[in-house]
mmCIF file of C-alpha atoms in Angstrom:
data_model
loop_
_atom_site.group_PDB
_atom_site.id
_atom_site.type_symbol
_atom_site.label_atom_id
_atom_site.label_comp_id
_atom_site.label_asym_id
_atom_site.label_seq_id
_atom_site.Cartn_x
_atom_site.Cartn_y
_atom_site.Cartn_z
ATOM 1 C CA MET A 626 17.970 8.629 -2.328
ATOM 2 C CA SER A 627 16.332 11.554 -0.438
ATOM 3 C CA ASN A 628 16.100 12.621 3.139
ATOM 4 C CA PHE A 629 12.540 13.232 4.379
ATOM 5 C CA THR A 630 12.337 15.222 7.568
ATOM 6 C CA GLU A 631 9.036 15.194 9.337
ATOM 7 C CA SER A 632 7.702 17.815 11.688
ATOM 8 C CA ASN A 633 8.658 15.603 14.715
ATOM 9 C CA GLY A 634 12.323 15.777 13.576
ATOM 10 C CA LYS A 635 12.482 12.139 12.446
ATOM 11 C CA THR A 636 14.438 11.702 9.221
ATOM 12 C CA LEU A 637 13.526 8.882 7.015
ATOM 13 C CA ARG A 638 15.337 7.731 3.899
ATOM 14 C CA HIS A 639 13.439 6.453 0.935
ATOM 15 C CA THR A 640 14.550 5.790 -2.631
ATOM 16 C CA ARG A 641 12.478 6.170 -5.748
ATOM 17 C CA ALA A 642 12.240 2.405 -5.858
ATOM 18 C CA ASP A 643 10.912 2.444 -2.202
ATOM 19 C CA VAL A 644 8.086 4.830 -3.246
ATOM 20 C CA LEU A 645 7.271 2.803 -6.271
ATOM 21 C CA ALA A 646 7.217 -0.471 -4.446
ATOM 22 C CA ALA A 647 4.878 1.018 -1.752
ATOM 23 C CA ALA A 648 2.594 2.407 -4.430
ATOM 24 C CA MET A 649 2.336 -0.925 -6.226
ATOM 25 C CA LYS A 650 1.476 -2.655 -2.996
ATOM 26 C CA ILE A 651 -1.308 -0.227 -2.381
ATOM 27 C CA LEU A 652 -2.563 -0.750 -5.851
ATOM 28 C CA ASP A 653 -2.514 -4.475 -5.535
ATOM 29 C CA GLU A 654 -4.148 -4.630 -2.139
ATOM 30 C CA LEU A 655 -6.584 -1.757 -2.362
ATOM 31 C CA GLY A 656 -7.102 -0.878 -5.986
ATOM 32 C CA LEU A 657 -6.502 2.285 -8.099
ATOM 33 C CA PRO A 658 -9.146 4.505 -6.489
ATOM 34 C CA ASP A 659 -7.379 4.043 -3.067
ATOM 35 C CA LEU A 660 -3.940 4.764 -4.458
ATOM 36 C CA THR A 661 -3.641 8.436 -3.452
ATOM 37 C CA MET A 662 -0.570 10.424 -2.738
ATOM 38 C CA ARG A 663 -1.865 10.992 0.816
ATOM 39 C CA ARG A 664 -2.185 7.310 1.478
ATOM 40 C CA LEU A 665 1.185 6.655 0.006
ATOM 41 C CA ALA A 666 2.811 9.220 2.103
ATOM 42 C CA ALA A 667 1.122 7.789 5.211
ATOM 43 C CA THR A 668 2.404 4.338 4.352
ATOM 44 C CA LEU A 669 5.801 5.587 3.990
ATOM 45 C CA GLU A 670 5.441 7.842 7.120
ATOM 46 C CA VAL A 671 6.349 11.089 5.282
ATOM 47 C CA GLN A 672 4.362 14.240 4.297
ATOM 48 C CA PRO A 673 2.756 14.077 0.861
ATOM 49 C CA SER A 674 4.960 16.888 -0.294
ATOM 50 C CA ALA A 675 8.032 14.648 0.230
ATOM 51 C CA LEU A 676 6.888 12.270 -2.547
ATOM 52 C CA TYR A 677 7.356 15.028 -5.086
ATOM 53 C CA TRP A 678 11.197 14.598 -4.784
ATOM 54 C CA HIS A 679 10.705 11.467 -6.842
ATOM 55 C CA PHE A 680 7.447 11.885 -8.824
ATOM 56 C CA ALA A 681 6.221 15.192 -10.165
ATOM 57 C CA ASN A 682 2.586 14.172 -9.711
ATOM 58 C CA LYS A 683 0.396 11.103 -9.428
ATOM 59 C CA GLN A 684 0.056 10.594 -13.105
ATOM 60 C CA THR A 685 3.887 10.387 -13.397
ATOM 61 C CA LEU A 686 3.859 7.821 -10.601
ATOM 62 C CA LEU A 687 1.161 5.773 -12.350
ATOM 63 C CA ALA A 688 3.281 5.873 -15.512
ATOM 64 C CA CYS A 689 6.221 4.366 -13.702
ATOM 65 C CA ILE A 690 3.934 1.690 -12.248
ATOM 66 C CA ALA A 691 2.618 0.919 -15.716
ATOM 67 C CA ASP A 692 6.245 0.568 -17.015
ATOM 68 C CA GLU A 693 7.063 -1.685 -14.114
ATOM 69 C CA ILE A 694 4.038 -3.931 -14.785
ATOM 70 C CA ILE A 695 4.988 -4.279 -18.474
ATOM 71 C CA ASP A 696 8.627 -4.935 -17.557
ATOM 72 C CA ARG A 697 7.611 -7.857 -15.467
ATOM 73 C CA ALA A 698 6.165 -9.672 -18.545
ATOM 74 C CA LYS A 699 8.433 -12.609 -19.320
ATOM 75 C CA GLY A 700 10.227 -12.488 -22.594
ATOM 76 C CA ILE A 701 9.398 -15.012 -25.349
ATOM 77 C CA GLY A 702 11.633 -17.905 -26.214
ATOM 78 C CA VAL A 703 13.765 -18.029 -29.348
ATOM 79 C CA GLY A 704 13.051 -20.081 -32.435
ATOM 80 C CA LEU A 705 9.263 -19.381 -32.564
ATOM 81 C CA ASP A 706 7.495 -18.466 -35.719
ATOM 82 C CA TRP A 707 5.883 -14.998 -35.919
ATOM 83 C CA LYS A 708 2.423 -16.324 -34.858
ATOM 84 C CA ALA A 709 3.733 -18.334 -31.923
ATOM 85 C CA ALA A 710 5.946 -15.454 -30.914
ATOM 86 C CA THR A 711 3.086 -12.891 -31.032
ATOM 87 C CA ARG A 712 0.807 -15.253 -29.110
ATOM 88 C CA ALA A 713 3.593 -15.708 -26.458
ATOM 89 C CA GLU A 714 3.973 -11.995 -26.111
ATOM 90 C CA ALA A 715 0.303 -11.422 -25.876
ATOM 91 C CA GLU A 716 -0.106 -14.079 -23.215
ATOM 92 C CA SER A 717 2.853 -12.655 -21.316
ATOM 93 C CA LEU A 718 1.440 -9.196 -21.372
ATOM 94 C CA ARG A 719 -1.959 -10.359 -20.355
ATOM 95 C CA ASN A 720 -0.413 -12.320 -17.400
ATOM 96 C CA ALA A 721 1.532 -9.231 -16.275
ATOM 97 C CA LEU A 722 -1.542 -7.081 -16.303
ATOM 98 C CA LEU A 723 -3.625 -9.654 -14.320
ATOM 99 C CA ALA A 724 -0.802 -9.980 -11.753
ATOM 100 C CA PHE A 725 -1.804 -6.473 -10.419
ATOM 101 C CA ARG A 726 -5.261 -5.296 -9.377
ATOM 102 C CA ASP A 727 -6.511 -2.737 -11.834
ATOM 103 C CA GLY A 728 -3.309 -3.359 -13.899
ATOM 104 C CA ALA A 729 -5.078 -2.952 -17.202
ATOM 105 C CA GLU A 730 -6.618 0.387 -16.307
ATOM 106 C CA VAL A 731 -3.304 1.738 -15.057
ATOM 107 C CA VAL A 732 -1.428 0.718 -18.314
ATOM 108 C CA SER A 733 -4.319 1.851 -20.530
ATOM 109 C CA SER A 734 -4.507 5.325 -18.968
ATOM 110 C CA THR A 735 -0.826 5.694 -19.273
ATOM 111 C CA LEU A 736 -0.769 4.839 -22.921
ATOM 112 C CA ALA A 737 -3.725 7.166 -23.562
ATOM 113 C CA LEU A 738 -1.878 10.042 -22.128
ATOM 114 C CA GLY A 739 1.439 9.075 -23.898
ATOM 115 C CA LEU A 740 3.281 8.909 -20.645
ATOM 116 C CA GLY A 741 4.820 5.411 -20.855
ATOM 117 C CA ALA A 742 4.151 1.628 -21.151
ATOM 118 C CA ASN A 743 5.422 1.839 -24.776
ATOM 119 C CA GLN A 744 7.327 -1.489 -24.488
ATOM 120 C CA ALA A 745 3.991 -3.345 -24.618
ATOM 121 C CA GLN A 746 3.305 -2.396 -28.276
ATOM 122 C CA ALA A 747 7.091 -2.471 -29.130
ATOM 123 C CA ARG A 748 7.339 -6.131 -28.077
ATOM 124 C CA LEU A 749 4.276 -7.056 -30.095
ATOM 125 C CA THR A 750 5.666 -5.225 -33.078
ATOM 126 C CA LYS A 751 8.930 -7.025 -32.891
ATOM 127 C CA ALA A 752 7.241 -10.369 -32.850
ATOM 128 C CA LEU A 753 4.961 -9.474 -35.858
ATOM 129 C CA THR A 754 7.862 -8.348 -37.967
ATOM 130 C CA GLY A 755 9.021 -11.869 -37.986
ATOM 131 C CA GLY A 756 6.154 -12.505 -40.429
ATOM 132 C CA GLY A 757 7.718 -10.280 -43.023
ATOM 133 C CA PHE A 758 5.217 -7.442 -42.645
ATOM 134 C CA ASP A 759 6.200 -3.985 -43.359
ATOM 135 C CA ALA A 760 6.801 -1.626 -40.336
ATOM 136 C CA ALA A 761 3.513 0.232 -40.707
ATOM 137 C CA THR A 762 1.422 -2.916 -40.826
ATOM 138 C CA ALA A 763 3.313 -4.517 -37.874
ATOM 139 C CA GLU A 764 2.863 -1.403 -35.758
ATOM 140 C CA THR A 765 -0.854 -1.095 -36.556
ATOM 141 C CA ALA A 766 -1.455 -4.801 -35.978
ATOM 142 C CA ALA A 767 0.444 -4.602 -32.680
ATOM 143 C CA ALA A 768 -1.754 -1.700 -31.559
ATOM 144 C CA ALA A 769 -4.888 -3.709 -32.389
ATOM 145 C CA ILE A 770 -3.601 -6.727 -30.406
ATOM 146 C CA LEU A 771 -2.708 -4.520 -27.485
ATOM 147 C CA HIS A 772 -6.162 -3.032 -27.417
ATOM 148 C CA LEU A 773 -7.620 -6.438 -27.344
ATOM 149 C CA ILE A 774 -5.417 -7.430 -24.390
ATOM 150 C CA LEU A 775 -6.096 -4.234 -22.489
ATOM 151 C CA GLY A 776 -9.891 -4.366 -23.096
ATOM 152 C CA GLN A 777 -10.226 -8.004 -22.244
ATOM 153 C CA VAL A 778 -8.213 -7.802 -18.987
ATOM 154 C CA TRP A 779 -9.890 -4.575 -17.929
ATOM 155 C CA HIS A 780 -13.252 -6.175 -18.462
ATOM 156 C CA GLU A 781 -12.077 -9.302 -16.600
ATOM 157 C CA GLN A 782 -10.679 -7.333 -13.639
ATOM 158 C CA GLN A 783 -13.808 -5.207 -13.351
ATOM 159 C CA ARG A 784 -16.038 -8.301 -13.289
ATOM 160 C CA ILE A 785 -13.966 -10.037 -10.749
ATOM 161 C CA GLN A 786 -13.948 -6.960 -8.525
ATOM 162 C CA ALA A 787 -17.704 -6.666 -8.924
ATOM 163 C CA ASP A 788 -18.269 -10.283 -8.070
ATOM 164 C CA SER A 789 -16.134 -10.027 -5.003
ATOM 165 C CA LEU A 790 -18.338 -7.022 -3.773
ATOM 166 C CA GLY A 791 -21.494 -9.011 -4.507
ATOM 167 C CA VAL A 792 -22.765 -6.520 -7.040
ATOM 168 C CA VAL A 793 -22.762 -8.593 -10.206
ATOM 169 C CA SER A 794 -26.262 -8.787 -11.760
ATOM 170 C CA GLY A 795 -27.667 -12.248 -12.802
ATOM 171 C CA THR A 796 -27.110 -15.582 -11.157
ATOM 172 C CA ALA A 797 -23.750 -16.570 -12.517
ATOM 173 C CA ALA A 798 -20.808 -16.033 -10.331
ATOM 174 C CA VAL A 799 -17.745 -14.452 -11.967
ATOM 175 C CA THR A 800 -14.296 -15.935 -11.266
ATOM 176 C CA PRO A 801 -10.906 -15.499 -12.858
ATOM 177 C CA GLU A 802 -11.631 -18.655 -14.945
ATOM 178 C CA HIS A 803 -15.087 -17.542 -16.108
ATOM 179 C CA ALA A 804 -15.275 -13.798 -16.463
ATOM 180 C CA ALA A 805 -15.857 -12.845 -20.175
ATOM 181 C CA LEU A 806 -19.083 -13.233 -22.122
ATOM 182 C CA GLY A 807 -19.924 -16.583 -20.534
ATOM 183 C CA LEU A 808 -16.687 -18.089 -21.728
ATOM 184 C CA PRO A 809 -13.533 -18.964 -19.709
ATOM 185 C CA SER A 810 -11.552 -15.798 -19.935
ATOM 186 C CA ASN A 811 -8.533 -17.567 -21.372
ATOM 187 C CA GLN A 812 -10.612 -19.027 -24.136
ATOM 188 C CA ALA A 813 -12.121 -15.659 -25.093
ATOM 189 C CA PHE A 814 -8.616 -14.153 -25.110
ATOM 190 C CA GLU A 815 -7.145 -16.954 -27.251
ATOM 191 C CA LEU A 816 -9.892 -16.815 -29.812
ATOM 192 C CA GLY A 817 -9.515 -13.028 -30.218
ATOM 193 C CA ILE A 818 -5.750 -13.319 -30.676
ATOM 194 C CA ALA A 819 -6.294 -16.163 -33.231
ATOM 195 C CA LEU A 820 -8.807 -14.224 -35.219
ATOM 196 C CA LEU A 821 -6.523 -11.201 -35.388
ATOM 197 C CA LEU A 822 -3.552 -13.244 -36.447
ATOM 198 C CA GLU A 823 -5.416 -15.328 -39.007
ATOM 199 C CA GLY A 824 -6.962 -12.069 -40.396
ATOM 200 C CA LEU A 825 -3.542 -10.415 -40.606
ATOM 201 C CA GLU A 826 -2.121 -13.502 -42.483
ATOM 202 C CA GLN A 827 -5.056 -13.497 -44.919
ATOM 203 C CA LEU A 828 -4.725 -9.700 -45.471
ATOM 204 C CA ALA A 829 -1.097 -10.111 -46.315
ATOM 205 C CA HIS A 830 -1.865 -13.027 -48.642
ATOM 206 C CA THR A 831 -4.481 -10.840 -50.459
ATOM 207 C CA ARG A 832 -2.150 -7.955 -50.860
ATOM 208 C CA ASN A 833 0.474 -10.251 -52.309
ATOM 209 C CA ASN A 834 -1.853 -11.625 -54.849
ATOM 210 C CA LEU A 835 -3.026 -8.229 -55.890
ATOM 211 C CA GLY A 836 0.511 -7.110 -56.305
ATOM 212 C CA THR A 837 1.167 -9.895 -58.837
ATOM 213 C CA VAL A 838 -1.768 -8.952 -61.028
#
């Protein structure tokens, strides 16, 4: 916990968790473009420089937000086969991203810069290893599934936002239930995951057969 002393002599006490919670509220209500350190400082009634007690820069803050979003994904149940477990993890991650405005963009940028959100791929990898795949295959497949999740949710969130602003071209309105390529977004997502998992299983089968020749 840090003491933030303003120019008027007023001292406020905010924890790192307080700053993070305020940032996530701004993100959810206004979107990523409006999540600035200046706006965050104004919300907490401190000078912008006070925020750097807890976060070195905005990207570090966004990385912590990304980790928090991923952490809120519910864990899968026990006793599932590898396909069901992977689907459950993928759906849980998708729901976590959708729970926050611009959630996919925040997590994607954090991963691209190598600053955090690593648990997303780790959870998918763990689920995939239940299928008996070697570590390299499981990690690569997890990355492919994660890219599908991030891309699909990012697209969905952009379309929903555009529709809310009235700037979507064409006559079809875009809603959370109908946001991707003319299909309900959940159907497009489920089909993509199914194709990846079935393809992975077929690849493993082919490799096993070749290994016996």
